Amino acid sequence: MEFGLDTFGDVTAGPDGRLNSHAQVIREVIEQAVLADRLGIDAFGVGEHHRPDFAISAPEVVLAAIAGRTRRILLGSAVTVLSSDDPIRVFERFATVDAASHGRAEVTLGRGSFTESFPLFGFDLAQYEALFEEKLDLFAALLAQEPVTWQGQLRPPLTNQRVFPPLEKPPLKTWIGVGGSPESVVRAARYDLPLMLAIIGGEPRRFMPFIDLYKRAYAQLGRPAKPIGLHSHGYVGDTDAQAREELWPHHKGMRDRIGAERGWPPVTRAHFDQEADGGSLYVGAPETVARRIAATAKALGIARFDMKYSSGTLPHDKLMRSIELYGTKVMPLVREMLA
């Protein structure tokens, strides 16, 4: 099983408690990725957002900077909001990262749980589903690395068009990010793309029907299923108590801020502890986090576990320590438990 780390470039607090600049956060993310590479972590993903509490709006640029300072780690997005972007430009940018990193680029395509990019780039939210469906269809056509002839309803057609730069060693690994839509699961199978499940709350086993659906769809198509990955929030500390106490105020601040926009009630400490005990929040000492990841991996049969290690204003030094424990302690323990 592969182990990854994801971040959205959450705006962190500095030593004085004040929020860091977006520029400083981006520099911190690059340092975090360099550490992950040095520790042998398999993959590093950066998300795309267009709002004040997250610093990364151009994942490919950040990944290119990371590529120049790393040697082996896979570099991807978590996720790329394809609905409000141009599939050809997305492909070209990731093909460029792939060249700069000697073949280490991957992309996760999704509809996005935040919608700020739609009005920002002039897209109609009423076409939320149609935009993703059509743009994914075009992106899938580009993966073959052949001249593309394509026609849709929402953009001009293409006739025998090539896209540059070509991949040096195709294909570009392309995941479909899914947060809970059966239609998205079936769509991933139809395009023969691996599935990345975003499980950010509740018992992970409740997603088993989606995995079964994905495998059934492949069986009906007469093809072997592609790998399944899982993205969930987590934080590793030296002890269970320390990890929870360090994470809690930052987790609550982030969750309540987003919840206020979406009509969610404020998160309680009891709910936080419940998620940490048996939900989709992998927080604690290395042994605790490893045990919970291993249990989820066994139950769901995943090929990749990506931990979203940043959380609101949680400071850079805490994130670096969590990454260190994840790479040096958690990963070996999970491998041992799964052996």
Short mmCIF file of N, CA and C in Angstrom, two decimals, residues 53-134:
data_model
loop_
_atom_site.label_atom_id
_atom_site.label_comp_id
_atom_site.label_asym_id
_atom_site.label_seq_id
_atom_site.Cartn_x
_atom_site.Cartn_y
_atom_site.Cartn_z
N ASP A 53 -8.63 31.46 3.44
CA ASP A 53 -8.08 30.57 4.46
C ASP A 53 -7.18 29.47 3.89
N PHE A 54 -7.01 29.43 2.57
CA PHE A 54 -6.09 28.48 1.93
C PHE A 54 -5.19 29.24 0.96
N ALA A 55 -3.92 28.86 0.93
CA ALA A 55 -2.94 29.66 0.17
C ALA A 55 -2.72 29.18 -1.25
N ILE A 56 -3.13 27.96 -1.57
CA ILE A 56 -2.77 27.38 -2.87
C ILE A 56 -3.93 27.48 -3.84
N SER A 57 -3.76 28.30 -4.86
CA SER A 57 -4.75 28.40 -5.94
C SER A 57 -4.21 27.82 -7.24
N ALA A 58 -2.91 27.63 -7.32
CA ALA A 58 -2.26 27.11 -8.54
C ALA A 58 -1.40 25.90 -8.15
N PRO A 59 -2.03 24.74 -7.95
CA PRO A 59 -1.28 23.56 -7.46
C PRO A 59 -0.08 23.20 -8.31
N GLU A 60 -0.22 23.30 -9.63
CA GLU A 60 0.87 22.85 -10.50
C GLU A 60 2.13 23.68 -10.33
N VAL A 61 1.96 24.97 -10.03
CA VAL A 61 3.14 25.83 -9.83
C VAL A 61 3.86 25.42 -8.55
N VAL A 62 3.10 25.15 -7.49
CA VAL A 62 3.70 24.69 -6.24
C VAL A 62 4.38 23.34 -6.45
N LEU A 63 3.72 22.44 -7.18
CA LEU A 63 4.30 21.12 -7.44
C LEU A 63 5.59 21.22 -8.24
N ALA A 64 5.65 22.16 -9.18
CA ALA A 64 6.88 22.34 -9.97
C ALA A 64 8.02 22.80 -9.07
N ALA A 65 7.71 23.68 -8.12
CA ALA A 65 8.75 24.12 -7.18
C ALA A 65 9.22 22.95 -6.33
N ILE A 66 8.28 22.12 -5.90
CA ILE A 66 8.63 20.94 -5.11
C ILE A 66 9.46 19.97 -5.94
N ALA A 67 9.11 19.82 -7.20
CA ALA A 67 9.83 18.88 -8.09
C ALA A 67 11.31 19.19 -8.13
N GLY A 68 11.65 20.49 -8.12
CA GLY A 68 13.05 20.88 -8.20
C GLY A 68 13.84 20.58 -6.94
N ARG A 69 13.16 20.25 -5.84
CA ARG A 69 13.86 20.01 -4.58
C ARG A 69 13.64 18.60 -4.03
N THR A 70 13.02 17.74 -4.82
CA THR A 70 12.76 16.36 -4.38
C THR A 70 13.25 15.39 -5.44
N ARG A 71 13.30 14.10 -5.08
CA ARG A 71 13.87 13.12 -5.98
C ARG A 71 12.94 11.98 -6.34
N ARG A 72 12.06 11.57 -5.41
CA ARG A 72 11.33 10.33 -5.67
C ARG A 72 9.83 10.42 -5.42
N ILE A 73 9.38 11.35 -4.61
CA ILE A 73 7.99 11.39 -4.18
C ILE A 73 7.06 11.75 -5.35
N LEU A 74 5.90 11.08 -5.42
CA LEU A 74 4.89 11.41 -6.43
C LEU A 74 4.27 12.75 -6.09
N LEU A 75 3.96 13.54 -7.12
CA LEU A 75 3.47 14.90 -6.91
C LEU A 75 2.13 15.07 -7.59
N GLY A 76 1.08 15.35 -6.80
CA GLY A 76 -0.25 15.40 -7.37
C GLY A 76 -1.12 16.50 -6.79
N SER A 77 -2.35 16.51 -7.23
CA SER A 77 -3.32 17.49 -6.74
C SER A 77 -4.34 16.81 -5.84
N ALA A 78 -4.95 17.65 -4.98
CA ALA A 78 -5.89 17.08 -4.01
C ALA A 78 -7.01 18.09 -3.70
N VAL A 79 -7.89 18.47 -4.63
CA VAL A 79 -8.00 18.00 -6.00
C VAL A 79 -7.87 19.17 -6.96
N THR A 80 -7.84 18.86 -8.27
CA THR A 80 -7.98 19.86 -9.30
C THR A 80 -9.47 20.00 -9.64
N VAL A 81 -9.99 21.22 -9.55
CA VAL A 81 -11.42 21.46 -9.82
C VAL A 81 -11.59 21.59 -11.33
N LEU A 82 -11.77 20.46 -11.98
CA LEU A 82 -11.82 20.43 -13.44
C LEU A 82 -13.01 21.21 -13.99
N SER A 83 -14.11 21.24 -13.26
CA SER A 83 -15.33 21.89 -13.75
C SER A 83 -15.12 23.36 -14.10
N SER A 84 -14.25 24.05 -13.36
CA SER A 84 -14.04 25.48 -13.59
C SER A 84 -12.69 25.76 -14.23
N ASP A 85 -12.12 24.77 -14.88
CA ASP A 85 -10.84 24.93 -15.56
C ASP A 85 -10.98 24.43 -16.98
N ASP A 86 -9.92 24.55 -17.75
CA ASP A 86 -9.92 24.04 -19.11
C ASP A 86 -9.15 22.73 -19.15
N PRO A 87 -9.74 21.64 -19.59
CA PRO A 87 -9.07 20.34 -19.56
C PRO A 87 -7.73 20.32 -20.29
N ILE A 88 -7.64 21.04 -21.37
CA ILE A 88 -6.39 21.04 -22.13
C ILE A 88 -5.30 21.74 -21.34
N ARG A 89 -5.63 22.88 -20.73
CA ARG A 89 -4.64 23.58 -19.93
C ARG A 89 -4.24 22.75 -18.71
N VAL A 90 -5.20 22.09 -18.08
CA VAL A 90 -4.87 21.22 -16.94
C VAL A 90 -3.90 20.13 -17.38
N PHE A 91 -4.20 19.49 -18.51
CA PHE A 91 -3.32 18.43 -18.99
C PHE A 91 -1.92 18.97 -19.30
N GLU A 92 -1.85 20.12 -19.95
CA GLU A 92 -0.55 20.69 -20.30
C GLU A 92 0.25 21.03 -19.05
N ARG A 93 -0.40 21.57 -18.06
CA ARG A 93 0.32 21.95 -16.83
C ARG A 93 0.85 20.72 -16.11
N PHE A 94 0.04 19.67 -16.02
CA PHE A 94 0.53 18.47 -15.33
C PHE A 94 1.56 17.72 -16.17
N ALA A 95 1.44 17.78 -17.49
CA ALA A 95 2.48 17.20 -18.34
C ALA A 95 3.81 17.94 -18.13
N THR A 96 3.73 19.24 -17.88
CA THR A 96 4.93 20.03 -17.61
C THR A 96 5.54 19.64 -16.27
N VAL A 97 4.71 19.48 -15.23
CA VAL A 97 5.20 19.01 -13.93
C VAL A 97 5.80 17.62 -14.08
N ASP A 98 5.17 16.79 -14.89
CA ASP A 98 5.69 15.43 -15.12
C ASP A 98 7.09 15.48 -15.73
N ALA A 99 7.30 16.38 -16.68
CA ALA A 99 8.63 16.53 -17.29
C ALA A 99 9.64 17.04 -16.28
N ALA A 100 9.25 18.05 -15.51
CA ALA A 100 10.17 18.65 -14.54
C ALA A 100 10.55 17.67 -13.44
N SER A 101 9.67 16.74 -13.13
CA SER A 101 9.89 15.80 -12.02
C SER A 101 10.35 14.42 -12.49
N HIS A 102 10.68 14.28 -13.77
CA HIS A 102 11.08 12.99 -14.32
C HIS A 102 10.00 11.92 -14.12
N GLY A 103 8.76 12.28 -14.46
CA GLY A 103 7.69 11.29 -14.48
C GLY A 103 6.98 11.05 -13.17
N ARG A 104 7.00 12.02 -12.25
CA ARG A 104 6.39 11.81 -10.93
C ARG A 104 5.04 12.48 -10.75
N ALA A 105 4.47 13.06 -11.80
CA ALA A 105 3.22 13.80 -11.65
C ALA A 105 2.01 12.87 -11.69
N GLU A 106 0.99 13.23 -10.94
CA GLU A 106 -0.31 12.60 -11.02
C GLU A 106 -1.35 13.67 -10.73
N VAL A 107 -2.58 13.41 -11.11
CA VAL A 107 -3.63 14.41 -10.92
C VAL A 107 -4.88 13.73 -10.37
N THR A 108 -5.56 14.41 -9.46
CA THR A 108 -6.87 13.96 -8.99
C THR A 108 -7.89 15.00 -9.45
N LEU A 109 -8.83 14.55 -10.25
CA LEU A 109 -9.84 15.44 -10.82
C LEU A 109 -11.13 15.32 -10.01
N GLY A 110 -11.73 16.46 -9.70
CA GLY A 110 -12.99 16.44 -8.96
C GLY A 110 -13.85 17.63 -9.29
N ARG A 111 -15.06 17.60 -8.76
CA ARG A 111 -15.99 18.71 -8.96
C ARG A 111 -15.76 19.81 -7.94
N GLY A 112 -15.11 19.46 -6.82
CA GLY A 112 -14.80 20.44 -5.80
C GLY A 112 -15.92 20.60 -4.79
N SER A 113 -15.56 20.59 -3.50
CA SER A 113 -16.55 20.79 -2.45
C SER A 113 -16.75 22.27 -2.15
N PHE A 114 -15.85 23.12 -2.65
CA PHE A 114 -16.01 24.57 -2.57
C PHE A 114 -16.33 25.08 -3.97
N THR A 115 -17.10 26.13 -4.03
CA THR A 115 -17.59 26.59 -5.34
C THR A 115 -17.09 27.98 -5.73
N GLU A 116 -16.12 28.54 -4.99
CA GLU A 116 -15.65 29.89 -5.27
C GLU A 116 -15.08 30.05 -6.67
N SER A 117 -14.53 28.95 -7.22
CA SER A 117 -13.89 29.06 -8.53
C SER A 117 -14.90 29.27 -9.66
N PHE A 118 -16.17 28.91 -9.44
CA PHE A 118 -17.16 29.04 -10.52
C PHE A 118 -17.43 30.51 -10.86
N PRO A 119 -17.84 31.35 -9.92
CA PRO A 119 -18.02 32.76 -10.28
C PRO A 119 -16.70 33.45 -10.62
N LEU A 120 -15.60 33.01 -9.98
CA LEU A 120 -14.31 33.63 -10.24
C LEU A 120 -13.91 33.51 -11.70
N PHE A 121 -14.17 32.35 -12.29
CA PHE A 121 -13.76 32.11 -13.68
C PHE A 121 -14.94 32.16 -14.66
N GLY A 122 -16.09 32.61 -14.18
CA GLY A 122 -17.20 32.85 -15.08
C GLY A 122 -18.01 31.64 -15.46
N PHE A 123 -18.13 30.66 -14.55
CA PHE A 123 -18.93 29.47 -14.85
C PHE A 123 -20.21 29.48 -14.03
N ASP A 124 -21.24 28.90 -14.62
CA ASP A 124 -22.57 28.88 -14.02
C ASP A 124 -22.71 27.66 -13.11
N LEU A 125 -23.00 27.90 -11.83
CA LEU A 125 -23.17 26.79 -10.89
C LEU A 125 -24.34 25.89 -11.27
N ALA A 126 -25.27 26.41 -12.05
CA ALA A 126 -26.40 25.59 -12.50
C ALA A 126 -25.93 24.47 -13.42
N GLN A 127 -24.72 24.63 -13.98
CA GLN A 127 -24.15 23.61 -14.86
C GLN A 127 -23.08 22.78 -14.15
N TYR A 128 -23.16 22.72 -12.84
CA TYR A 128 -22.16 22.04 -12.01
C TYR A 128 -21.87 20.63 -12.51
N GLU A 129 -22.90 19.83 -12.72
CA GLU A 129 -22.72 18.44 -13.16
C GLU A 129 -22.30 18.37 -14.63
N ALA A 130 -22.97 19.15 -15.47
CA ALA A 130 -22.69 19.09 -16.91
C ALA A 130 -21.26 19.51 -17.23
N LEU A 131 -20.76 20.52 -16.52
CA LEU A 131 -19.39 20.98 -16.75
C LEU A 131 -18.39 19.88 -16.46
N PHE A 132 -18.55 19.20 -15.32
CA PHE A 132 -17.59 18.15 -14.96
C PHE A 132 -17.67 16.98 -15.93
N GLU A 133 -18.87 16.56 -16.26
CA GLU A 133 -19.04 15.42 -17.15
C GLU A 133 -18.38 15.68 -18.50
N GLU A 134 -18.64 16.84 -19.08
CA GLU A 134 -18.09 17.13 -20.40
C GLU A 134 -16.58 17.33 -20.36
#
